[in-house]
C-alpha cells in the first residue's frame, strides 16, 4: 500500500512537471528545476496527453484539430481524423521523450500532405496510418518507433494476420512510452457504414475507455467497451455514455500500438543526422537564415549536432574524427558556411582546460547557446606566429591583455572569443590561449566586408587592458602553441571535408545541367569536353576524401605528428581540387552560373575564401615540404638560414 502511494505521488509529481514544462518551456524549467526532471520511461499516455490538452486549451496551437484539416480532404474522403490523430500521437510521443511539443504542428501536417498526397483522399488504410507515423519519426530525436497493428477478425482493413483472438479482448493495456490509436467503424441505425473514426486512448478504467478525439482534442471523451455477445466472433463496441447518446453504432476496428524506443545517442546514426541536417536546412532557407551559425546551433541542439564531437560528461556524443569527417562533408553539400555549425567547432580548444567555468561554457555549446570566435591573425602577422605582438601580462588573479587582431571571422555572431597572445615573458614562440566573453570590458570589435563565407562576419578586435581571470587560461602558461596547433589540425581536416562536400554537390548540379540543358537540338551532356572534367574532378575528390579518412584515423589514434603532413597537404590540395571542380561546374552553367539563380557562384567564392582561411595553400604546401624533406627547407624560406651549396661537379678542364 505504501509502495502504491509512493507511485501515485511520483506520478503526480511527473504530471505536474510535464504541465509546467509545457506552460513554461522545457528549456527554462530544466535549468531551474533539474532535480524534478522525470525519467522518460515513466511517462504514460495519460500524463502526456493531459499535459498537451492543458497547453492546447491555453494556447490553441499545440494540437492540430480535425476541423482545421477537413477542408483539405476530398469531399468523398470522410474527413482528416486519421491524420489529425497521428499528429496528436506524435506530440505525445515527443513529450514522452522529454522533448517539448513541436512548435509548428500545423506546418508538419501540411508537410505530410506534400510528402504523400494520397493522404488528402481521407480514408486511410492501416498501412497508410503506419507509414504516416514513421514519417513523423524523424521529429523524435534519439528515438525510433515500434508499431503493432491489431484488427478485428471481421475488419475489411485486416490485410494481414494481426487480428485479435475471437475469444479474447484486443490489447488495450497501456504501458509507459506507449500510445494507442483506436479506430472504429461508425454505422447508422440502418446499418449503413459511414466510415471509421480515430481516437487516442488515454486510459482504460474497467470497461470505460477515456480517449482524446481529434475533433475536439482539448476535452476528454469516454466510451463503454461492450462485447457483441457470445456469438460475436471477437466483436467489440464503443457505447456512448448515458449522458451523451447518439444514434450511431461504433464498432472497434483496429488498435495501433505505437511504442517509443529510445536509442543510445552515443551510437553513431549518420543517416538520422543527415535527415535532420536536411530538414533544418530546408526550414532555415525559407527564413533566409541558411548561413546563420547561431540559428543553426539553436535549431539543432535538440538532436545533438553541436555536441557530436564533445565529451559525454558534458552532454556530448564523442564521435570520432572519422565519423565527424562525414558529417562535415555532408553539411558542406548544402553550403560551405555550414562548416561552422557542426560539432563544437572552435570551442573544442577549451577541452585543454579543466576549470569548472570553462566546462560550463562547453555545456552552453551543447545546448546551442554558445558560439566561439577565434583570433590569431594580427595587422602585421599572419602565418608567422613568432611575430605576434599581442601581449598578456600577469596580474593578481589573472592576466591583462593588450593588442590588435585582424581578418578574423565570427566576431559579430560569437558569444565568446578565443584569443592567442604572447606569454608574459615575451619569449619567441611562447604563447598563451585565453577565452573571454565577447562583451568583455576593454574589448572593441571592428567589422568590414568580405568576398565570401558570408555566414559569419569578418573583422578584427582591439584589446585595451582586458582582464581575464586565471581560470580562462587554456592550457599552461607559455604552451599555447601546442594547444592551438593540435586544435587546428583537427579543424583543418574538417574544413577540407566540408570543401569536398561543397564540390561534390556542385558536380551533381553540373551533371543535372548537362542532362537537361538543350543546345543545338540536344542536351549539352553529349559534348564529351564537358563530361571529361566531371570524371576527372570526381576522381580527384574521391582521392582527397580517401586521404582525409586516413588522416582522421590517425587523429583518432592520437597520432597527430603522423597526421600533420597529411592534413596540411589536404588543406592545400583538397581545397584546390574542390575549387577546380566548382569552377568547371560554373562554366557548364554559363550565364546562369554567374547569377544568383543557382548557388554555384557562392560555392566558388566561399572556396576562394577557404583557400586563405585556416592556413593558406602556399603555407600549407611549405609545411608539407618541411615535414617530408627536412626543416632546412623551411628555415631557408623563413630565416634566410642557408649556405652556398658546394658544387659536386669537377673543376673545368678536368675529366669527369
XYZ file of C-alpha atoms in Angstrom:
656
model
C 0.000 0.000 0.000
C 2.831 2.391 0.867
C 4.504 1.482 -2.410
C 1.328 2.354 -4.306
C 1.065 5.700 -2.561
C 4.649 6.467 -3.420
C 3.992 5.573 -7.064
C 0.894 7.772 -7.142
C 2.835 10.620 -5.596
C 5.621 10.078 -8.092
C 3.146 10.091 -10.992
C 1.545 13.274 -9.681
C 4.940 14.946 -9.498
C 5.760 13.862 -13.034
C 2.423 15.096 -14.369
C 2.917 18.402 -12.550
C 6.394 18.647 -14.052
C 5.113 17.993 -17.564
C 2.369 20.575 -17.215
C 4.907 23.121 -16.055
C 7.214 22.198 -18.927
C 4.504 22.774 -21.479
C 3.369 26.046 -19.956
C 6.777 27.482 -19.099
C 9.029 25.883 -21.710
C 11.243 22.867 -21.107
C 14.481 24.757 -21.567
C 13.873 27.258 -18.772
C 12.320 24.714 -16.445
C 15.169 22.243 -16.848
C 17.576 24.986 -15.882
C 15.528 25.958 -12.830
C 14.392 22.563 -11.545
C 16.788 19.892 -12.811
C 16.037 17.620 -9.887
C 12.393 17.242 -10.986
C 13.198 16.082 -14.494
C 11.320 12.783 -14.859
C 12.643 9.500 -16.062
C 11.135 9.414 -19.510
C 10.387 5.693 -19.155
C 7.751 6.587 -16.531
C 5.653 8.905 -18.723
C 2.302 7.354 -19.632
C -0.189 8.249 -22.343
C -2.489 9.749 -19.712
C 0.265 12.038 -18.420
C 1.475 13.142 -21.854
C -1.986 13.687 -23.347
C -3.262 15.509 -20.260
C -0.299 17.873 -20.385
C -0.879 18.531 -24.086
C -4.592 19.128 -23.547
C -3.958 21.708 -20.848
C -1.451 23.552 -23.015
C -3.770 23.361 -26.029
C -6.661 24.835 -24.086
C -4.380 27.701 -23.067
C -2.766 28.392 -26.442
C -4.881 26.650 -29.076
C -1.902 25.738 -31.249
C -0.282 22.658 -29.709
C -2.640 20.111 -31.276
C -3.967 20.139 -34.829
C -7.723 19.670 -34.697
C -9.541 17.612 -37.292
C -11.732 20.554 -38.305
C -8.642 22.533 -39.306
C -7.627 19.869 -41.815
C -11.039 18.722 -43.062
C -11.276 21.427 -45.773
C -8.164 19.949 -47.400
C -9.624 16.449 -47.675
C -11.547 15.218 -50.709
C -15.307 15.514 -50.221
C -15.701 11.759 -50.513
C -12.840 11.168 -48.099
C -14.673 11.189 -44.793
C -12.501 13.747 -43.036
C -8.993 14.193 -41.673
C -9.409 12.337 -38.381
C -6.630 9.754 -39.025
C -4.123 12.453 -40.000
C -5.064 14.605 -37.011
C -4.941 11.623 -34.639
C -1.451 10.660 -35.794
C -0.304 14.271 -35.368
C -1.565 14.319 -31.776
C 0.172 10.990 -31.145
C 3.423 12.473 -32.441
C 3.184 15.362 -29.980
C 2.501 12.947 -27.109
C 5.480 10.809 -28.079
C 7.692 13.903 -28.071
C 6.581 14.649 -24.509
C 7.311 11.042 -23.531
C 10.808 11.510 -24.966
C 11.459 14.509 -22.728
C 11.115 16.927 -25.647
C 8.943 19.984 -25.977
C 5.894 19.670 -28.249
C 6.711 20.686 -31.793
C 6.178 24.425 -32.148
C 4.594 24.173 -35.618
C 2.366 21.066 -35.752
C 0.191 22.585 -38.484
C 3.243 23.018 -40.689
C 4.178 19.390 -40.071
C 0.699 18.263 -41.125
C 0.943 20.228 -44.369
C 4.409 18.789 -44.974
C 2.961 15.283 -44.521
C 0.339 16.046 -47.175
C 3.039 17.278 -49.544
C 5.116 14.200 -48.873
C 2.174 11.866 -49.555
C -0.717 13.486 -51.475
C -2.751 10.282 -51.094
C -3.449 11.387 -47.523
C -5.757 14.012 -48.998
C -8.134 11.226 -50.024
C -9.052 10.923 -46.358
C -9.824 7.237 -45.978
C -6.533 5.700 -44.912
C -5.610 2.046 -44.839
C -3.820 0.606 -41.826
C -0.572 0.691 -43.778
C -1.017 4.375 -44.588
C -1.544 5.141 -40.908
C 1.641 3.247 -40.022
C 3.578 4.985 -42.807
C 2.396 8.368 -41.542
C 3.630 7.540 -38.026
C 7.001 6.539 -39.447
C 7.093 9.780 -41.440
C 6.895 11.674 -38.138
C 9.594 9.521 -36.529
C 12.310 11.963 -37.662
C 10.850 14.518 -35.246
C 11.525 12.213 -32.275
C 15.192 12.710 -31.511
C 17.241 9.721 -30.403
C 14.161 7.546 -30.722
C 12.536 5.091 -33.061
C 9.014 3.735 -33.214
C 7.858 0.157 -32.798
C 4.340 -0.153 -34.206
C 1.980 -3.100 -33.775
C -1.397 -3.307 -35.500
C -4.297 -5.474 -34.313
C -7.548 -5.634 -36.257
C -10.923 -7.201 -35.587
C -11.469 -10.600 -37.196
C -14.256 -9.162 -39.344
C -12.400 -5.973 -40.284
C -12.024 -5.238 -44.003
C -8.771 -3.482 -43.066
C -7.170 -6.655 -41.661
C -4.935 -7.334 -44.629
C -2.537 -9.454 -42.596
C -2.673 -11.992 -39.777
C -2.620 -9.384 -36.995
C -6.145 -9.998 -35.736
C -7.193 -10.335 -32.149
C -8.440 -13.601 -30.756
C -12.155 -14.134 -31.283
C -12.383 -15.441 -27.724
C -10.423 -12.612 -26.100
C -10.040 -8.862 -25.859
C -7.867 -6.721 -28.099
C -4.783 -5.399 -26.337
C -5.955 -2.172 -24.693
C -3.484 -2.129 -21.789
C -1.246 0.944 -21.895
C 2.416 0.825 -20.911
C 4.714 3.813 -20.302
C 6.199 5.235 -23.507
C 3.247 3.883 -25.436
C 0.358 5.440 -27.354
C -2.650 3.543 -28.673
C -4.738 4.859 -31.538
C -8.155 3.212 -31.806
C -10.181 3.181 -34.983
C -13.839 2.210 -35.035
C -16.422 1.980 -37.793
C -19.390 4.305 -37.472
C -22.732 2.941 -38.715
C -26.201 4.436 -38.979
C -29.217 2.638 -37.458
C -29.941 1.286 -40.943
C -26.601 -0.494 -40.917
C -25.038 1.841 -43.478
C -21.354 2.322 -42.649
C -20.330 5.975 -42.717
C -16.637 5.267 -42.312
C -14.228 4.860 -39.453
C -13.110 7.332 -36.843
C -9.803 7.529 -34.946
C -9.219 8.439 -31.295
C -6.282 8.194 -28.882
C -6.626 6.047 -25.785
C -5.699 7.915 -22.592
C -6.517 5.188 -20.110
C -8.695 2.145 -19.509
C -10.643 2.085 -16.246
C -12.589 -1.170 -16.006
C -14.853 -1.145 -19.057
C -14.542 2.610 -19.586
C -12.251 3.949 -22.276
C -11.067 7.536 -21.826
C -9.969 8.949 -25.163
C -8.803 12.096 -26.928
C -10.872 12.784 -30.026
C -9.091 14.774 -32.773
C -12.379 16.556 -33.448
C -12.105 18.312 -30.059
C -8.737 17.253 -28.595
C -8.811 19.674 -25.698
C -11.580 17.721 -23.965
C -11.851 14.139 -22.756
C -14.412 11.705 -24.058
C -15.243 8.269 -22.769
C -16.955 5.184 -24.095
C -18.145 1.953 -22.554
C -16.477 -1.105 -24.023
C -19.023 -3.827 -24.701
C -18.644 -7.272 -26.249
C -21.028 -8.180 -29.042
C -22.365 -11.301 -27.334
C -21.411 -14.972 -27.157
C -21.554 -15.296 -30.919
C -19.794 -12.028 -31.580
C -16.641 -13.596 -33.054
C -14.409 -11.070 -31.322
C -16.578 -8.018 -31.985
C -16.435 -5.102 -29.530
C -18.424 -1.896 -29.485
C -17.814 1.549 -28.051
C -21.124 2.562 -26.493
C -21.904 6.188 -25.757
C -22.293 7.027 -22.062
C -25.869 7.638 -20.869
C -25.393 11.402 -20.747
C -24.207 11.534 -24.377
C -26.484 9.415 -26.531
C -26.199 9.411 -30.315
C -27.902 7.165 -32.892
C -24.697 5.651 -34.256
C -23.066 2.268 -33.652
C -19.312 2.333 -33.087
C -17.553 -0.986 -33.617
C -13.905 -1.263 -32.636
C -11.979 -1.972 -35.786
C -8.222 -1.615 -35.248
C -5.785 -0.911 -32.418
C -2.488 0.764 -33.352
C 0.062 0.388 -30.547
C 2.930 2.831 -31.013
C 5.857 2.399 -28.665
C 8.761 4.796 -28.498
C 12.142 3.136 -28.092
C 14.957 5.398 -27.026
C 18.186 4.925 -28.920
C 21.523 5.337 -27.198
C 22.589 8.712 -28.540
C 26.251 7.714 -28.388
C 25.670 5.034 -31.017
C 26.515 6.551 -34.397
C 23.483 7.148 -36.558
C 24.726 9.090 -39.530
C 21.508 8.655 -41.502
C 19.493 10.305 -38.735
C 21.926 13.204 -38.568
C 21.702 13.652 -42.345
C 17.913 13.770 -42.286
C 17.999 16.358 -39.502
C 20.506 18.482 -41.419
C 18.284 18.317 -44.499
C 15.180 19.303 -42.544
C 16.924 22.159 -40.741
C 18.469 23.467 -43.955
C 15.049 23.481 -45.601
C 13.469 25.348 -42.692
C 16.207 27.956 -42.301
C 16.451 28.534 -46.037
C 12.807 29.616 -46.145
C 13.607 32.043 -43.311
C 16.701 33.360 -45.133
C 18.859 32.013 -42.286
C 20.602 29.116 -44.034
C 24.052 30.553 -43.317
C 23.398 31.747 -39.770
C 25.536 29.675 -37.355
C 23.664 30.863 -34.274
C 20.281 29.885 -35.709
C 21.661 26.532 -36.806
C 23.030 25.807 -33.356
C 19.809 26.780 -31.622
C 17.718 24.676 -34.019
C 19.945 21.597 -33.992
C 20.832 21.331 -30.301
C 17.757 19.133 -29.777
C 19.270 16.354 -31.888
C 22.841 16.990 -30.810
C 24.561 18.408 -33.887
C 26.645 20.941 -31.878
C 27.623 18.228 -29.393
C 28.692 15.420 -31.721
C 32.436 15.709 -31.056
C 32.266 16.895 -27.443
C 32.714 14.669 -24.357
C 29.818 12.656 -22.979
C 30.304 14.003 -19.462
C 29.073 17.420 -20.622
C 26.270 16.041 -22.775
C 28.230 15.373 -25.953
C 28.432 12.213 -28.043
C 32.232 11.845 -28.509
C 32.020 10.910 -32.156
C 35.365 10.039 -33.689
C 37.203 12.218 -36.199
C 36.404 9.663 -38.891
C 32.690 9.950 -38.144
C 32.807 13.734 -37.944
C 34.555 13.878 -41.295
C 31.407 12.550 -42.969
C 29.128 14.977 -41.131
C 31.216 17.974 -42.221
C 31.322 16.615 -45.751
C 27.543 16.240 -45.818
C 26.951 19.693 -44.330
C 29.253 21.158 -46.977
C 26.975 19.784 -49.674
C 24.325 22.244 -48.544
C 26.649 25.225 -48.139
C 30.289 25.699 -47.183
C 29.199 28.133 -44.462
C 27.795 25.126 -42.594
C 31.406 24.268 -41.721
C 30.680 26.307 -38.572
C 27.503 24.561 -37.436
C 28.757 21.000 -36.944
C 30.164 19.856 -33.611
C 31.912 22.022 -31.063
C 33.903 23.899 -33.742
C 36.403 26.295 -32.136
C 35.023 25.617 -28.660
C 36.906 22.305 -28.832
C 40.078 24.178 -27.945
C 38.567 24.557 -24.456
C 38.990 20.807 -23.974
C 42.574 21.643 -22.990
C 41.266 23.277 -19.797
C 39.572 21.695 -16.800
C 38.287 24.682 -14.821
C 34.573 24.374 -13.943
C 33.944 27.783 -15.514
C 35.298 26.529 -18.844
C 33.256 23.343 -18.597
C 30.120 25.469 -18.235
C 30.992 27.260 -21.459
C 31.155 23.906 -23.219
C 27.790 22.934 -21.776
C 26.456 26.086 -23.385
C 27.742 24.837 -26.744
C 25.935 21.530 -26.251
C 22.701 23.436 -25.581
C 23.129 25.524 -28.724
C 23.556 28.713 -26.697
C 27.290 29.396 -27.067
C 29.281 30.112 -30.221
C 33.008 30.884 -30.319
C 35.225 33.035 -32.489
C 38.983 32.568 -32.551
C 41.542 35.309 -33.203
C 45.129 34.657 -34.198
C 45.992 36.880 -37.176
C 47.131 40.448 -36.481
C 47.650 43.542 -38.663
C 51.340 42.681 -39.138
C 51.268 38.945 -38.515
C 49.727 36.040 -40.376
C 51.335 32.627 -40.713
C 54.464 33.577 -38.741
C 53.191 33.244 -35.182
C 56.603 34.229 -33.794
C 55.896 37.782 -34.978
C 52.760 38.089 -32.836
C 52.593 41.375 -30.936
C 49.520 40.932 -28.701
C 50.588 40.575 -25.078
C 49.368 39.075 -21.841
C 50.650 40.487 -18.560
C 50.301 38.503 -15.340
C 48.480 40.253 -12.515
C 46.871 39.061 -9.318
C 44.058 36.652 -10.135
C 44.566 36.648 -13.875
C 46.059 38.387 -16.902
C 45.725 41.719 -18.675
C 45.610 41.540 -22.468
C 46.576 44.213 -24.981
C 46.910 44.208 -28.741
C 45.057 44.003 -32.018
C 43.697 41.164 -34.129
C 42.649 41.452 -37.769
C 40.956 39.430 -40.511
C 39.053 37.310 -38.016
C 35.666 35.710 -38.641
C 32.617 35.216 -36.368
C 33.131 38.176 -34.026
C 29.666 39.656 -34.615
C 27.962 36.294 -34.058
C 30.113 34.938 -31.225
C 29.147 34.871 -27.578
C 32.776 34.291 -26.587
C 36.150 34.670 -28.245
C 39.399 32.718 -28.026
C 42.447 34.987 -28.078
C 46.068 33.964 -28.580
C 48.846 36.241 -27.302
C 52.498 36.167 -26.349
C 53.004 34.920 -22.828
C 54.144 37.383 -20.115
C 57.825 36.569 -20.609
C 57.528 37.607 -24.248
C 59.884 34.871 -25.406
C 59.817 33.980 -29.088
C 57.275 31.243 -29.748
C 55.893 31.231 -26.191
C 52.147 31.772 -26.475
C 49.082 31.836 -24.251
C 45.498 30.947 -25.167
C 42.567 32.631 -23.396
C 38.797 32.593 -23.646
C 36.748 35.651 -22.761
C 33.207 36.904 -23.315
C 32.703 38.909 -26.483
C 31.471 41.860 -24.423
C 34.477 41.881 -22.072
C 35.444 45.324 -20.794
C 38.189 46.822 -22.946
C 37.368 44.692 -25.993
C 36.385 46.601 -29.146
C 35.078 44.828 -32.261
C 35.632 46.118 -35.789
C 33.701 44.777 -38.791
C 34.335 45.074 -42.515
C 33.100 43.312 -45.636
C 34.320 40.056 -47.140
C 34.087 38.414 -50.562
C 32.909 35.032 -49.327
C 31.957 32.865 -46.363
C 29.330 35.472 -45.516
C 27.548 33.344 -42.924
C 29.927 34.926 -40.427
C 31.160 38.471 -40.028
C 34.698 39.482 -40.925
C 36.754 41.995 -38.994
C 39.021 42.318 -36.020
C 39.304 43.414 -32.421
C 41.342 45.667 -30.199
C 42.191 44.725 -26.606
C 42.878 47.577 -24.213
C 43.776 46.319 -20.732
C 41.298 43.443 -20.926
C 41.326 41.469 -17.680
C 40.993 37.684 -17.934
C 40.778 35.552 -14.759
C 43.222 32.689 -14.302
C 40.586 30.016 -14.928
C 40.143 31.251 -18.507
C 43.747 30.465 -19.439
C 43.544 27.440 -21.759
C 46.427 25.051 -21.238
C 49.602 26.058 -19.458
C 51.243 29.460 -19.475
C 53.644 29.663 -22.421
C 52.464 26.442 -24.069
C 49.711 27.887 -26.206
C 51.350 26.820 -29.463
C 50.821 23.149 -28.630
C 47.178 23.869 -27.779
C 46.236 25.752 -30.922
C 48.335 23.678 -33.352
C 46.697 20.445 -32.211
C 43.269 22.056 -32.423
C 43.902 23.389 -35.907
C 44.997 20.032 -37.270
C 41.544 18.679 -36.435
C 39.846 21.854 -37.658
C 41.695 21.971 -40.997
C 40.786 18.367 -41.660
C 37.101 19.074 -41.081
C 37.228 22.206 -43.234
C 38.661 20.148 -46.062
C 35.848 17.634 -45.656
C 33.295 20.444 -45.937
C 35.069 21.713 -49.064
C 34.909 18.245 -50.613
C 31.181 18.088 -49.946
C 30.688 21.550 -51.433
C 32.404 20.482 -54.645
C 30.660 17.109 -54.849
C 27.280 18.822 -54.788
C 28.420 21.280 -57.467
C 29.363 18.356 -59.719
C 25.948 16.805 -59.119
C 24.354 20.086 -60.161
C 26.621 20.101 -63.198
C 25.507 16.585 -64.132
C 21.854 17.592 -63.855
C 22.579 20.622 -66.008
C 24.259 18.549 -68.714
C 21.228 16.270 -68.907
C 18.600 18.996 -69.101
C 20.157 21.991 -70.891
C 19.234 21.779 -74.586
C 21.530 23.462 -77.113
C 21.597 22.928 -80.880
C 18.847 20.359 -80.685
C 20.166 18.193 -77.864
C 21.445 18.101 -74.270
C 24.854 19.649 -73.753
C 25.907 16.475 -71.988
C 26.601 14.996 -75.418
C 29.715 17.156 -75.584
C 32.494 14.997 -74.173
C 34.638 18.033 -73.382
C 32.051 18.766 -70.668
C 31.795 15.166 -69.488
C 35.502 14.574 -69.024
C 36.075 17.246 -66.347
C 33.298 15.655 -64.306
C 35.151 12.356 -64.383
C 38.467 13.971 -63.550
C 37.182 16.092 -60.676
C 35.063 13.277 -59.240
C 38.131 11.052 -59.055
C 40.271 13.794 -57.537
C 37.653 14.476 -54.872
C 37.457 10.778 -54.031
C 41.243 10.685 -53.715
C 41.157 13.660 -51.358
C 38.391 12.019 -49.338
C 40.335 8.760 -49.053
C 43.376 10.644 -47.768
C 41.159 12.553 -45.334
C 39.810 9.287 -43.924
C 43.386 8.088 -43.404
C 44.255 11.312 -41.574
C 41.114 11.098 -39.428
C 42.045 7.599 -38.321
C 45.472 8.850 -37.249
C 43.788 11.622 -35.232
C 41.548 9.036 -33.566
C 44.667 7.081 -32.601
C 46.242 10.266 -31.167
C 48.994 10.110 -33.804
C 48.942 13.825 -34.545
C 52.546 14.074 -35.713
C 51.890 11.478 -38.422
C 48.613 13.137 -39.375
C 50.148 16.615 -39.644
C 51.701 16.382 -43.148
C 48.599 14.654 -44.487
C 46.273 17.310 -43.090
C 48.432 20.229 -44.193
C 48.595 18.733 -47.662
C 44.855 18.157 -47.683
C 44.128 21.719 -46.604
C 46.137 22.868 -49.624
C 45.293 20.353 -52.323
C 41.845 19.326 -51.121
C 40.591 22.901 -51.295
C 42.317 23.484 -54.650
C 40.745 20.306 -56.047
C 37.355 21.457 -54.811
C 37.873 24.881 -56.394
C 38.669 23.376 -59.791
C 35.591 21.160 -59.618
C 33.258 24.034 -58.777
C 34.871 26.215 -61.433
C 34.095 23.543 -64.031
C 30.500 23.412 -62.817
C 30.207 27.194 -63.039
C 31.327 27.178 -66.664
C 28.809 24.465 -67.504
C 26.045 26.750 -66.253
C 27.137 29.613 -68.480
C 25.404 32.900 -67.721
C 23.097 31.250 -65.202
C 26.100 30.154 -63.185
C 27.081 33.804 -62.787
C 23.628 34.658 -61.430
C 22.062 34.060 -58.042
C 19.520 31.687 -59.601
C 21.929 28.909 -58.659
C 24.436 28.746 -55.806
C 27.447 27.709 -57.896
C 28.927 31.204 -57.728
C 28.575 31.225 -53.948
C 30.357 27.890 -53.710
C 33.219 29.192 -55.836
C 33.514 32.401 -53.837
C 33.420 30.598 -50.482
C 36.094 28.118 -51.519
C 38.296 31.026 -52.561
C 37.909 32.274 -49.008
C 38.759 28.892 -47.534
C 41.979 28.635 -49.542
C 43.134 31.581 -47.378
C 41.373 30.868 -44.082
C 42.838 28.463 -41.517
C 46.157 28.108 -43.356
C 46.792 29.391 -46.877
C 47.502 26.988 -49.700
C 51.091 28.209 -50.119
C 51.979 27.973 -46.434
C 50.415 24.518 -46.154
C 52.481 23.299 -49.107
C 55.641 24.634 -47.482
C 54.698 22.816 -44.286
C 54.414 19.567 -46.248
C 57.897 20.102 -47.684
C 59.238 20.745 -44.176
C 57.695 17.516 -42.874
C 58.667 15.363 -45.827
C 62.102 16.666 -46.839
C 63.541 18.362 -43.774
C 63.231 21.526 -41.728
C 66.151 23.162 -43.521
C 63.826 23.955 -46.419
C 61.523 25.814 -44.027
C 64.475 27.629 -42.472
C 65.739 28.635 -45.912
C 62.389 30.264 -46.644
C 61.676 31.849 -43.270
C 65.056 32.653 -41.696
C 67.473 33.063 -44.573
C 69.389 30.284 -42.865
C 71.302 28.703 -45.711
C 74.838 28.306 -47.015
C 76.139 28.372 -50.574
C 75.972 24.736 -51.621
C 79.256 23.147 -52.637
C 79.398 22.075 -56.245
C 79.893 18.388 -56.785
C 80.998 18.934 -60.385
C 84.720 18.622 -61.213
C 86.686 21.810 -61.992
C 86.563 22.947 -65.610
C 89.017 21.208 -67.869
C 89.342 18.084 -65.742
C 87.874 14.781 -66.850
C 84.845 13.543 -65.033
